[in-house]
Amino acid sequence: MRKGPSDLLGNSAWNAIAFVVAVLLNLAILPFVIFHLGLAAFGVAGLVTACVAPALMFSNALGLSTARELARRLAPSDRGEATRLFATALTLALVAGGSIALLLGVAGPPLAQLGFHLDGPAAADLHLAFALAGAGWLFQCLYAVFLTLFTARQDYRRIASISVTGIVVTAMSTLLLIPLAPRASTFLCCQALGFAANLLMAFVWSRRVIGEWIAPPALDRAALHALVRLGGWQLAAQSGALFAGQADRYLLGALLQPQFVGFYSVAQRLEEAVYIGVLKIGEILFPFFSALQKENDDRKVDLLLRSSWILNVLAASALGGLIPVAGALLYRWTGPEVATEAQLVLVVLSISGILGSSANVFAFYLLSQGQSRFNALISLLTGAFTLATSAVALPHFGWQAAGWSTCVGMMAQIVTTVFLLRRSFKRTGIGSRVLHFVLVPLGVGIAAALALRSQSAQAPFDLAPSWWYVILLYAGSAAVIFAATVAASQLGPYRVVCWRDLRTIVVRFLPFKAF
């Protein structure tokens, strides 16, 4: 019921391990998928995934609200209430989730065919593609409910094991099935099999490990009220995130051919892999904050800002490292055509990812405190600016303008986040702390990454850069950006705090103690 810094670092390590395995497998098989499917079919799969994405608003909101409520009821005396919460969440997942999956399978194909002007083999495969994508989402929705049992207890070792199992099933089925039936629906089927494996493993382990919280589907009015009170605002927040993340893909599908969606999907998948990796490391703060309801505001804001600095330095280093290596990485990974078309988009998306990291820790804090209306405000404003910019830029500047809209949306997110931080914590010096812990590492990281890219942008790619060149360039760039952000932290008034936290992390994970 009470976790210390060592527990948080250990949880982050488990999340990071699971993420690294998932990223390596996903990125390793993507060229195989593109080779067998072709960019057009891969683009169709991306459009179907984008059409299913609105359903994630429901499943994500349900999972987050259930995890928060369970994390507040860990004591043995609260077991009955926790059980009713789980049973109610499971009922919502089965009833509402089943209805959404059915709607996706029935209404999705004709709407996608109309909106994205699909015809020929792509249109013929849409019905099966949507059916499999909807089934996969339903598995994911039910899995999200069972996963809250482990999230509330901060059992990230088992969460990591479940996640790795699902991604391995997806990868193996992709390698086996895609060559037999190279269609978009086959790719979506492989993803659905991975979600099914996640659900099965979470169900089995939850019965063996946390059996006292397991209950059959039932509806409890008080539990439903608690879930809806938080989940309603979280649903609004998820809708803003949907617009911010999928606006370019929707408009590219409506205005251009599916292969351009394929180019964009490749760049976005690479950037998302790194961004989500950083997010996964910080994800453990949500149940941690939820369990700190009785702590005073000084401790909460101290932990919030220090955690923000650590994750922002990590985000600036990991995402910034993609900027100098964008062309070489895409060339080596997917070939010269994709590298030529998508490298600038990858650079822009990486910048937007760094900017978007400004709100991650604050979003976890707001959610844990039941203030999801502020998350909804941040998310909706971000989505509105992103969608409006995409609607103006893409018709005038073509598909390579995709990505700039996310930068505009993330700038709006930064302004909104800073405003809400100052409003939520009316303490002397909060402005200078936000500047030092949140804004400076992101700004320094972007500037350092662009400076490094200006030095490497003239590299000739006609000689096919080796993987060693790509890996060393990325690692070197990330290290330089990391050193620049840490050096910048030593110029401000909170340099002692930053250095102490960095030292704590190094001592926790490295075998020597002399640092």
Coordinates of C-alpha atoms in Angstrom, one line a residue:
M1 CA 0.0 0.0 0.0
R2 CA 3.0 2.3 0.3
K3 CA 5.8 2.5 -2.3
G4 CA 9.1 4.2 -2.1
P5 CA 11.5 5.6 -4.7
S6 CA 13.2 2.2 -5.1
D7 CA 9.9 0.6 -5.9
L8 CA 9.1 3.3 -8.5
L9 CA 12.4 2.8 -10.2
G10 CA 11.9 -1.0 -10.2
N11 CA 8.4 -0.6 -11.7
S12 CA 9.8 1.7 -14.4
A13 CA 12.5 -0.9 -15.2
W14 CA 9.9 -3.6 -15.7
N15 CA 7.8 -1.3 -17.9
A16 CA 11.0 -0.4 -19.9
I17 CA 12.0 -4.0 -20.4
A18 CA 8.5 -4.9 -21.7
F19 CA 8.5 -1.9 -24.0
V20 CA 12.0 -2.6 -25.4
V21 CA 11.0 -6.2 -26.3
A22 CA 7.8 -4.9 -27.9
V23 CA 9.6 -2.2 -29.9
L24 CA 12.4 -4.5 -31.1
L25 CA 9.9 -7.1 -32.3
N26 CA 7.5 -4.6 -33.9
L27 CA 10.3 -2.7 -35.7
A28 CA 12.0 -5.9 -36.8
I29 CA 8.9 -7.3 -38.5
L30 CA 7.6 -4.1 -40.1
P31 CA 9.9 -4.2 -43.2
F32 CA 8.8 -7.9 -43.6
V33 CA 5.1 -6.7 -43.5
I34 CA 5.7 -3.9 -46.0
F35 CA 7.6 -6.2 -48.3
H36 CA 4.7 -8.8 -48.4
L37 CA 1.8 -6.4 -48.2
G38 CA 3.0 -3.4 -50.2
L39 CA 2.6 0.2 -49.1
A40 CA -1.0 0.4 -50.4
A41 CA -2.3 -2.6 -48.4
F42 CA -0.3 -1.4 -45.4
G43 CA -1.9 2.0 -45.8
V44 CA -5.3 0.4 -45.8
A45 CA -4.5 -1.4 -42.6
G46 CA -3.5 1.9 -41.1
L47 CA -6.8 3.5 -42.2
V48 CA -8.8 0.7 -40.6
T49 CA -6.8 1.0 -37.4
A50 CA -7.5 4.8 -37.5
C51 CA -11.2 4.1 -37.9
V52 CA -11.1 1.7 -34.9
A53 CA -9.2 4.2 -32.8
P54 CA -12.2 6.1 -31.6
A55 CA -13.3 2.9 -29.7
L56 CA -10.1 3.3 -27.7
M57 CA -11.6 6.3 -26.0
F58 CA -14.0 4.0 -24.2
S59 CA -11.6 1.2 -23.4
N60 CA -8.8 3.5 -22.2
A61 CA -11.2 5.6 -20.1
L62 CA -12.7 2.5 -18.5
G63 CA -9.3 1.0 -17.7
L64 CA -7.9 4.2 -16.2
S65 CA -10.9 5.0 -14.1
T66 CA -11.1 1.3 -12.8
A67 CA -7.4 1.3 -12.0
R68 CA -7.7 4.5 -10.0
E69 CA -10.7 3.4 -8.0
L70 CA -9.1 0.0 -7.2
A71 CA -5.8 1.7 -6.2
R72 CA -7.8 3.6 -3.5
R73 CA -9.3 0.4 -2.1
L74 CA -6.3 -1.8 -1.4
A75 CA -7.0 -2.3 2.3
P76 CA -8.6 -5.6 3.3
S77 CA -11.6 -3.7 4.7
D78 CA -12.3 -2.3 1.2
R79 CA -12.3 -5.7 -0.5
G80 CA -16.1 -6.0 -1.0
E81 CA -16.3 -2.5 -2.6
A82 CA -13.3 -3.3 -4.8
T83 CA -14.9 -6.5 -6.0
R84 CA -18.1 -4.7 -6.9
L85 CA -16.1 -2.1 -8.9
F86 CA -14.4 -4.9 -10.9
A87 CA -17.7 -6.7 -11.6
T88 CA -19.2 -3.4 -12.8
A89 CA -16.3 -2.6 -15.0
L90 CA -16.4 -6.1 -16.5
T91 CA -20.1 -5.6 -17.3
L92 CA -19.4 -2.3 -19.0
A93 CA -16.7 -3.9 -21.1
L94 CA -18.8 -6.8 -22.2
V95 CA -22.1 -4.9 -22.9
A96 CA -20.8 -1.5 -24.2
G97 CA -17.6 -3.0 -25.7
G98 CA -19.5 -5.7 -27.5
S99 CA -21.9 -3.2 -28.9
I100 CA -19.1 -1.0 -30.1
A101 CA -17.3 -3.9 -31.8
L102 CA -20.5 -4.9 -33.6
L103 CA -21.0 -1.4 -34.8
L104 CA -17.4 -1.2 -36.1
G105 CA -17.9 -4.5 -38.1
V106 CA -21.2 -3.3 -39.6
A107 CA -20.8 0.4 -40.2
G108 CA -17.1 0.6 -40.6
P109 CA -16.6 -0.8 -44.2
P110 CA -19.1 1.3 -46.0
L111 CA -18.1 4.5 -44.2
A112 CA -14.4 3.9 -44.9
Q113 CA -15.0 3.1 -48.5
L114 CA -17.0 6.3 -48.9
G115 CA -14.7 8.5 -46.9
F116 CA -11.4 7.2 -48.2
H117 CA -12.5 6.5 -51.8
L118 CA -11.3 2.9 -51.7
D119 CA -12.1 0.5 -54.5
G120 CA -10.8 -2.8 -56.0
P121 CA -9.0 -5.4 -53.8
A122 CA -8.7 -2.9 -51.0
A123 CA -12.5 -2.4 -50.8
A124 CA -13.1 -6.2 -51.1
D125 CA -11.0 -6.8 -48.0
L126 CA -12.6 -4.1 -45.8
H127 CA -15.4 -6.2 -44.3
L128 CA -13.0 -8.9 -43.0
A129 CA -10.5 -6.2 -41.9
F130 CA -13.0 -4.3 -39.9
A131 CA -14.4 -7.5 -38.3
L132 CA -11.0 -8.6 -37.2
A133 CA -10.0 -5.2 -36.0
G134 CA -13.2 -4.9 -34.0
A135 CA -12.7 -8.3 -32.4
G136 CA -9.1 -7.3 -31.6
W137 CA -10.3 -4.1 -29.9
L138 CA -12.9 -6.1 -27.9
F139 CA -10.2 -8.4 -26.6
Q140 CA -8.1 -5.3 -25.8
C141 CA -11.1 -3.8 -23.9
L142 CA -11.6 -6.8 -21.7
Y143 CA -7.9 -7.2 -21.2
A144 CA -7.8 -3.6 -19.9
V145 CA -10.2 -4.4 -17.2
F146 CA -8.3 -7.4 -16.0
L147 CA -5.0 -5.5 -16.2
T148 CA -6.3 -3.0 -13.6
L149 CA -6.1 -5.6 -11.0
F150 CA -2.3 -5.6 -11.4
T151 CA -2.0 -1.9 -12.1
A152 CA -3.8 -1.0 -8.9
R153 CA -1.3 -3.2 -6.9
Q154 CA 1.6 -1.8 -9.0
D155 CA 2.6 -5.3 -10.0
Y156 CA 4.5 -4.3 -13.0
R157 CA 6.5 -7.5 -13.2
R158 CA 3.4 -9.4 -14.2
I159 CA 2.2 -6.6 -16.4
A160 CA 5.5 -6.7 -18.3
S161 CA 5.3 -10.5 -18.7
I162 CA 1.7 -10.3 -20.1
S163 CA 2.7 -7.5 -22.5
V164 CA 5.7 -9.4 -23.8
T165 CA 3.6 -12.6 -24.3
G166 CA 1.1 -10.7 -26.4
I167 CA 3.7 -9.1 -28.6
V168 CA 5.5 -12.4 -29.2
V169 CA 2.2 -14.0 -30.3
T170 CA 1.6 -11.1 -32.7
A171 CA 5.1 -11.3 -34.2
M172 CA 5.1 -15.0 -34.6
S173 CA 1.6 -15.1 -36.2
T174 CA 2.7 -12.2 -38.5
L175 CA 5.7 -14.2 -39.7
L176 CA 3.5 -17.3 -40.3
L177 CA 0.3 -15.9 -41.8
I178 CA 1.3 -12.8 -43.8
P179 CA 3.1 -14.8 -46.5
L180 CA 0.1 -17.1 -46.8
A181 CA -2.4 -14.4 -47.2
P182 CA -0.8 -11.0 -47.9
R183 CA -3.8 -8.8 -47.2
A184 CA -4.6 -6.0 -44.7
S185 CA -7.1 -8.2 -42.9
T186 CA -4.3 -10.8 -42.2
F187 CA -2.2 -8.1 -40.6
L188 CA -5.1 -7.0 -38.4
C189 CA -5.8 -10.7 -37.5
C190 CA -2.3 -11.1 -36.2
Q191 CA -2.8 -8.1 -33.9
A192 CA -6.1 -9.5 -32.7
L193 CA -4.4 -12.8 -31.8
G194 CA -1.9 -10.8 -29.7
F195 CA -4.7 -9.1 -27.8
A196 CA -6.4 -12.4 -27.3
A197 CA -3.2 -13.9 -25.8
N198 CA -3.0 -10.9 -23.4
L199 CA -6.6 -11.4 -22.3
L200 CA -6.1 -15.1 -21.7
M201 CA -2.9 -14.6 -19.7
A202 CA -4.3 -11.8 -17.6
F203 CA -7.5 -13.8 -16.8
V204 CA -5.5 -16.9 -15.7
W205 CA -3.0 -15.0 -13.6
S206 CA -5.7 -12.8 -12.0
R207 CA -7.6 -15.9 -10.8
R208 CA -4.4 -17.4 -9.4
V209 CA -2.9 -14.3 -7.8
I210 CA -5.7 -11.9 -7.0
G211 CA -8.7 -14.3 -6.8
E212 CA -10.3 -12.4 -3.9
W213 CA -11.0 -9.4 -6.2
I214 CA -12.4 -11.5 -9.1
A215 CA -16.2 -11.5 -9.5
P216 CA -18.6 -12.3 -12.4
P217 CA -20.2 -9.5 -14.3
A218 CA -22.7 -7.5 -12.2
L219 CA -23.9 -3.9 -12.0
D220 CA -23.6 -1.9 -8.8
R221 CA -25.0 1.6 -8.8
A222 CA -22.4 3.1 -6.5
A223 CA -19.5 1.5 -8.4
L224 CA -21.1 2.6 -11.7
H225 CA -21.3 6.2 -10.4
A226 CA -17.7 6.2 -9.3
L227 CA -16.5 4.9 -12.7
V228 CA -18.6 7.2 -14.8
R229 CA -17.7 10.3 -12.7
L230 CA -14.1 9.9 -13.6
G231 CA -14.5 8.0 -16.8
G232 CA -16.8 10.7 -18.4
W233 CA -14.1 13.4 -18.3
Q234 CA -11.5 10.8 -19.3
L235 CA -13.6 10.0 -22.3
A236 CA -13.5 13.6 -23.4
A237 CA -9.7 13.6 -22.8
Q238 CA -9.3 10.5 -25.0
S239 CA -11.3 12.2 -27.8
G240 CA -8.9 15.1 -27.9
A241 CA -6.0 12.7 -28.0
L242 CA -7.7 10.9 -30.8
F243 CA -8.0 14.0 -32.9
A244 CA -4.4 14.9 -32.2
G245 CA -3.0 11.5 -33.0
Q246 CA -5.2 10.5 -36.0
A247 CA -6.1 13.8 -37.7
D248 CA -3.4 13.6 -40.3
R249 CA -4.1 10.0 -41.1
Y250 CA -7.8 10.7 -41.6
L251 CA -7.1 13.6 -43.9
L252 CA -4.4 11.8 -45.9
G253 CA -6.8 9.0 -46.5
A254 CA -9.6 11.3 -47.6
L255 CA -7.3 13.5 -49.9
L256 CA -4.6 11.2 -51.2
Q257 CA -3.9 7.6 -52.1
P258 CA -3.4 4.9 -49.5
Q259 CA 0.4 4.6 -50.1
F260 CA 0.8 8.1 -48.6
V261 CA -0.9 6.9 -45.5
G262 CA 1.6 4.1 -45.5
F263 CA 4.6 6.5 -45.7
Y264 CA 3.1 8.5 -42.8
S265 CA 2.3 5.3 -40.8
V266 CA 5.9 4.2 -41.0
A267 CA 7.3 7.5 -39.7
Q268 CA 4.6 7.8 -37.0
R269 CA 5.1 4.2 -35.8
L270 CA 8.8 4.8 -35.3
E271 CA 8.2 8.1 -33.4
E272 CA 5.4 6.5 -31.4
A273 CA 7.5 3.6 -30.4
V274 CA 10.1 5.9 -28.7
Y275 CA 7.4 8.2 -27.3
I276 CA 5.3 5.4 -25.8
G277 CA 8.5 3.9 -24.4
V278 CA 9.1 7.1 -22.3
L279 CA 5.4 7.2 -21.4
K280 CA 5.6 3.6 -20.2
I281 CA 8.4 4.4 -17.9
G282 CA 6.4 7.2 -16.3
E283 CA 3.1 5.3 -16.4
I284 CA 3.9 3.8 -12.9
L285 CA 3.3 7.3 -11.4
F286 CA -0.5 7.0 -11.9
P287 CA -1.2 4.3 -9.3
F288 CA 1.5 5.8 -7.2
F289 CA -0.2 9.2 -7.1
S290 CA -3.5 7.5 -6.6
A291 CA -2.3 5.9 -3.4
L292 CA -1.0 9.3 -2.0
Q293 CA -4.4 10.9 -1.5
K294 CA -3.6 11.8 2.2
E295 CA -0.2 13.4 1.5
N296 CA 0.2 17.2 1.6
D297 CA 0.4 19.3 -1.5
D298 CA 4.0 20.2 -0.9
R299 CA 5.1 16.6 -1.3
K300 CA 2.8 16.1 -4.3
V301 CA 4.1 19.1 -6.2
D302 CA 7.7 18.2 -5.4
L303 CA 7.3 14.7 -6.7
L304 CA 5.4 15.9 -9.7
L305 CA 8.0 18.4 -10.9
R306 CA 11.0 16.2 -10.1
S307 CA 9.4 13.3 -12.0
S308 CA 8.7 15.7 -14.9
W309 CA 12.3 16.7 -15.1
I310 CA 13.5 13.1 -15.2
L311 CA 11.0 12.1 -17.9
N312 CA 11.5 15.2 -19.9
V313 CA 15.3 14.7 -20.0
L314 CA 14.7 11.1 -21.1
A315 CA 12.1 12.1 -23.7
A316 CA 14.3 14.8 -25.2
S317 CA 17.3 12.4 -25.4
A318 CA 15.4 9.4 -26.8
L319 CA 13.2 11.3 -29.3
G320 CA 15.8 13.9 -30.1
G321 CA 18.2 11.1 -31.1
L322 CA 15.8 10.3 -34.0
I323 CA 16.2 13.7 -35.6
P324 CA 19.8 13.5 -36.8
V325 CA 19.5 9.9 -37.8
A326 CA 16.0 10.1 -39.5
G327 CA 17.2 9.7 -43.1
A328 CA 19.8 7.0 -42.4
L329 CA 17.4 5.0 -40.1
L330 CA 14.5 5.0 -42.6
Y331 CA 16.9 4.1 -45.5
R332 CA 18.4 1.1 -43.6
W333 CA 15.0 0.0 -42.1
T334 CA 12.6 0.3 -45.0
G335 CA 14.5 1.3 -48.1
P336 CA 15.3 4.5 -50.2
E337 CA 11.8 5.3 -51.3
V338 CA 10.4 5.6 -47.7
A339 CA 13.5 7.4 -46.5
T340 CA 13.2 10.0 -49.2
E341 CA 9.5 10.6 -48.7
A342 CA 9.2 10.2 -44.9
Q343 CA 12.4 11.5 -43.2
L344 CA 11.2 15.1 -42.8
V345 CA 7.9 13.8 -41.4
L346 CA 9.8 11.7 -38.9
V347 CA 11.9 14.8 -37.8
V348 CA 8.7 16.9 -37.3
L349 CA 6.9 14.1 -35.5
S350 CA 9.9 13.7 -33.2
I351 CA 9.9 17.4 -32.3
S352 CA 6.1 17.2 -31.6
G353 CA 6.7 14.2 -29.4
I354 CA 9.3 16.1 -27.4
L355 CA 6.9 19.0 -27.0
G356 CA 4.1 16.6 -26.1
S357 CA 6.1 15.2 -23.2
S358 CA 5.5 18.4 -21.2
A359 CA 2.1 17.2 -20.0
N360 CA 2.6 13.5 -19.4
V361 CA 3.4 13.5 -15.6
F362 CA 0.8 16.3 -15.0
A363 CA -1.8 14.2 -16.8
F364 CA -1.0 11.2 -14.5
Y365 CA -1.3 13.5 -11.5
L366 CA -4.6 15.0 -12.5
L367 CA -6.1 11.6 -13.3
S368 CA -5.0 10.2 -9.9
Q369 CA -6.6 13.2 -8.1
G370 CA -9.9 12.7 -10.0
Q371 CA -9.4 16.0 -11.9
S372 CA -10.0 14.5 -15.3
R373 CA -11.8 17.6 -16.5
F374 CA -8.4 19.4 -16.7
N375 CA -7.0 16.5 -18.7
A376 CA -10.0 16.8 -21.0
L377 CA -9.4 20.5 -21.4
I378 CA -5.7 19.9 -22.3
S379 CA -6.6 17.1 -24.7
L380 CA -9.5 18.8 -26.5
L381 CA -7.5 22.0 -27.1
T382 CA -4.6 20.0 -28.4
G383 CA -6.9 18.1 -30.7
A384 CA -8.7 21.2 -31.9
F385 CA -5.5 23.0 -32.9
T386 CA -4.1 19.8 -34.5
L387 CA -7.2 19.2 -36.6
A388 CA -7.6 22.8 -37.7
T389 CA -3.9 23.1 -38.7
S390 CA -4.1 19.8 -40.7
A391 CA -7.3 20.9 -42.5
V392 CA -5.5 24.0 -43.7
A393 CA -2.0 22.7 -44.3
L394 CA -2.5 19.3 -46.1
P395 CA -4.7 20.6 -49.0
H396 CA -2.2 23.4 -49.7
F397 CA 1.2 21.8 -49.0
G398 CA 0.7 18.1 -49.7
W399 CA 1.2 15.0 -47.6
Q400 CA 4.7 16.1 -46.3
A401 CA 3.0 18.9 -44.3
A402 CA 1.6 16.1 -42.1
G403 CA 3.2 16.3 -38.7
W404 CA 3.4 20.1 -38.6
S405 CA -0.1 20.2 -37.2
T406 CA 0.9 18.0 -34.3
C407 CA 3.6 20.5 -33.4
V408 CA 1.0 23.3 -33.3
G409 CA -1.2 21.2 -31.2
M410 CA 1.6 20.4 -28.8
M411 CA 2.5 24.0 -28.4
A412 CA -1.1 24.7 -27.4
Q413 CA -0.8 21.8 -25.0
I414 CA 2.3 23.4 -23.4
V415 CA 0.5 26.7 -22.9
T416 CA -2.5 25.1 -21.4
T417 CA -0.5 22.8 -19.1
V418 CA 1.6 25.7 -17.7
F419 CA -1.5 27.7 -17.1
L420 CA -3.2 24.8 -15.2
L421 CA 0.0 24.0 -13.2
R422 CA 0.2 27.6 -11.9
R423 CA -3.5 27.5 -11.2
S424 CA -3.4 24.2 -9.4
F425 CA -0.4 24.9 -7.2
K426 CA -0.6 28.5 -6.0
R427 CA 2.9 28.5 -4.4
T428 CA 5.6 31.1 -4.5
G429 CA 8.2 30.2 -7.1
I430 CA 6.0 27.7 -9.0
G431 CA 6.7 29.6 -12.3
S432 CA 10.4 29.3 -12.0
R433 CA 10.1 25.6 -11.0
V434 CA 8.0 24.9 -14.1
L435 CA 10.5 26.6 -16.3
H436 CA 13.4 24.7 -14.8
F437 CA 11.9 21.2 -14.5
V438 CA 9.5 21.2 -17.5
L439 CA 10.4 23.7 -20.3
V440 CA 14.1 24.0 -20.2
P441 CA 15.0 20.3 -20.8
L442 CA 12.5 20.2 -23.7
G443 CA 13.8 23.4 -25.3
V444 CA 17.4 22.4 -24.9
G445 CA 16.8 18.9 -26.3
I446 CA 15.1 20.2 -29.4
A447 CA 17.8 22.8 -30.0
A448 CA 20.6 20.3 -29.6
A449 CA 18.9 17.7 -31.8
L450 CA 18.4 20.2 -34.7
A451 CA 22.1 21.4 -34.3
L452 CA 23.2 17.8 -34.6
R453 CA 21.0 17.2 -37.7
S454 CA 22.4 20.3 -39.4
Q455 CA 25.8 18.6 -39.1
S456 CA 24.7 15.2 -40.4
A457 CA 22.0 16.2 -42.9
Q458 CA 24.4 16.2 -45.9
A459 CA 25.4 12.5 -45.4
P460 CA 25.2 10.6 -48.7
F461 CA 22.6 7.7 -48.4
D462 CA 23.3 6.3 -51.9
L463 CA 25.9 4.1 -50.2
A464 CA 23.3 2.4 -48.0
P465 CA 24.4 3.3 -44.4
S466 CA 25.1 0.2 -42.3
W467 CA 23.2 -0.7 -39.1
W468 CA 26.3 0.0 -37.1
Y469 CA 26.4 3.6 -38.5
V470 CA 22.7 4.1 -37.7
I471 CA 23.0 2.7 -34.1
L472 CA 26.2 4.6 -33.3
L473 CA 24.8 7.9 -34.7
Y474 CA 21.5 7.5 -32.7
A475 CA 23.3 6.5 -29.5
G476 CA 25.9 9.4 -29.9
S477 CA 23.1 11.9 -30.6
A478 CA 21.0 10.8 -27.7
A479 CA 24.1 11.0 -25.4
V480 CA 25.0 14.5 -26.6
I481 CA 21.4 15.7 -26.1
F482 CA 21.3 14.1 -22.6
A483 CA 24.5 15.8 -21.6
A484 CA 23.2 19.1 -22.9
T485 CA 19.9 18.9 -20.9
V486 CA 21.7 17.8 -17.7
A487 CA 24.2 20.6 -18.1
A488 CA 21.4 23.1 -18.6
S489 CA 19.8 21.9 -15.3
Q490 CA 23.0 22.8 -13.5
L491 CA 22.6 26.4 -14.4
G492 CA 19.4 27.0 -12.6
P493 CA 18.4 27.4 -8.9
Y494 CA 17.4 23.7 -8.6
R495 CA 20.6 22.1 -9.8
V496 CA 21.2 20.3 -6.5
V497 CA 17.8 18.6 -6.7
C498 CA 18.3 17.5 -10.3
W499 CA 21.8 16.2 -9.7
R500 CA 20.6 14.3 -6.6
D501 CA 17.8 12.6 -8.4
L502 CA 20.0 11.7 -11.3
R503 CA 22.5 10.2 -9.0
T504 CA 19.8 8.2 -7.2
I505 CA 18.8 6.6 -10.5
V506 CA 22.3 5.8 -11.5
V507 CA 23.1 4.2 -8.1
R508 CA 19.9 2.2 -8.3
F509 CA 20.7 0.6 -11.6
L510 CA 24.4 0.5 -12.1
P511 CA 26.7 -1.9 -10.2
F512 CA 29.1 0.7 -8.9
K513 CA 28.4 3.2 -6.1
A514 CA 31.1 5.8 -6.7
F515 CA 29.0 8.1 -8.9

